[in-house]
Amino acid sequence: MKYQSQAVAKYYFIAAIALFVGQILFGLIMGLQYVMGDFLFPEIPFNVARMVHTNLLIVWLLFGFMGSAYYLVPEEAETELFSPKLALIMFWVFLAAGVLTILGYLMVPYATLADITGNSLLPTMGREFLEQPTITKIGIVVVALAFLFNIGMTALKGRKTVITLVLLIGLLGLAVFFLFSFYNPINLVKDKFYWWWVVHLWVEGVWELILGAILAFVLIKTTGVDREVIEKWLYIIIAMSLITGIIGTGHHYYWIGTPRYWQWWGSIFSAMEPIPFFMMTIFAFNMVNQRRRNHPNQAAVLWALGTSVMAFLGAGVWGFMHTLAPVNYYTHGTQITAAHGHLAFFGAYVMIVLTMISYAMPMLRGREAANSNKSQVVEMWSFWLMTVSMVFITLFLTGAGIAQVYLQRYSDTPQAFMVVQEKLATFYWMREVAGVVFLIGLITYISSFFVGGKEAEEIA
Amino acid sequence: MSQTFTKSMARNIFYGGSLFFFLLFIALSVDTSEAIPKQNAKAIITPQVAMGKRIWEDNDCIGCHTILGEGAYFAPELGNVYKRFGNSTDAIKAFIKSRPKNGIPGRRSMPQFNFNEKQLSAIAAFLKYASEIDTNGWPPNIQG
């Protein structure tokens, strides 16, 4: 750690991991409710478990992005953080807002939560992923602005690098597009149309800039490859992300009451969305092959390579599978979507945050450059347990999805939704087993922070 | 990458390409905003529909169901439930009203929300409205 103020990142990373655990526990509850419909009913209905699962994911990834920025920007800018104090205050504000919101979901019926937080004054609640009370949304905006100010001022007073710039554009886009969560017209078509300006333009737009910037940073640090080379790759990757991804939003506009021309725009551009992810894979492996040093933190290199592959599979391949309009006509809103969502979020965003934590945490905890060999071995075990089990979750959901599409949508005698769901029980049970393995992987991951702490680092 | 392809070229592609396609996206969105009311002239928004949408949101119905294919995949599609229930708002109301308070042993069940008659009518009106949106022929069949 070159700059004292980078230490604030540690708070963000620890909170991220803690919330990650909560996310997985609720994922397992939901998985069980898929096959044991009355599990925890009516105390924790499925929709509550689901909003806890997805909102915890979003919040912990945001903690991860912010922690990454607080670590990365001072080092890139070669200066102390503009205000470590502001970063710490915002940490506690964001954590309190996040925890209170989750507790609100769990302790009172959602309608009561909407009532006591004054949702009728500015109704924004009750939409997928944007379930947070309006007051929480305003809190998110405040935290994001303070964060951008802090990071922006740090970048301005120091060295300006492409990585910082790309990260800042990504984070600024994240804040700007979130503002569309406050626009909630009665017209269901318009509501859906602009809802995607938050959801799609985040995960298939500006978040890819954040992903690219963090990946580029870790690769520079761990491979020692010339910055010029890495920055050129970064520019061309994010160029392809936005060139394909912005119009690619059209793949959500096939069946929601919008004009037919979106079937062409959406199909053509979203079919190209795997390109930047494929380039990212080539990029990561090339840089590691051309490395000028062997960094002692081999776990971080594994995460970096892993995220480049899994993002391509989850976001790229599994996205492409159902993105063309004639295919999507049958797969829209089935378990195929759930399969894609799981592998894409894990491969692209979970793994990039874990890459950064893996790289930065040893230094944040006072080590020279890396954890001991013993700790890294445990961490690599957790990498494989989580990655392989997530691949299996995805495969089982894909199997369920294909069967669902056939039975409910494609066969000559389409069957009712609930009838079909019962026939998919085997797939759902196997998914739940894979989910338990994922939890074991996560426990292994956390335990890697507590083993081999006193042992020396490997000299690379 | 070869030396002839420089970093500044990559940068220009990023800025130029992103800006161009973002502007194109805005243009398409403006056109879509104007087209939506025409395409969905049959789907009329009344004060009752507006109330129904708020109830829909305040109870996070989308946390289990999909509507026009978006939402959770735990419970049936509701964009066409009005048609599936024989073009009957009464059937929708009766279904919501009849949910057992403590669920059904071993099975998925919708919670009992204890809505009053006015609320039930509003939700049914909202779902009828949703079924009248022109979705370019989706879903493939009545099962949603």
XYZ file of C-alpha atoms in Angstrom, chain A residues 225 233 281-291:
13
model
C 3.233 -5.283 -18.930
C -6.680 -2.725 -25.023
C -10.536 -12.932 -22.340
C -7.890 -12.592 -25.069
C -6.571 -9.473 -23.337
C -6.207 -11.059 -19.892
C -4.501 -14.222 -21.180
C -2.195 -12.264 -23.501
C -1.067 -9.952 -20.756
C -0.392 -12.817 -18.372
C 1.561 -14.646 -21.106
C 3.625 -11.547 -21.829
C 4.260 -10.891 -18.146
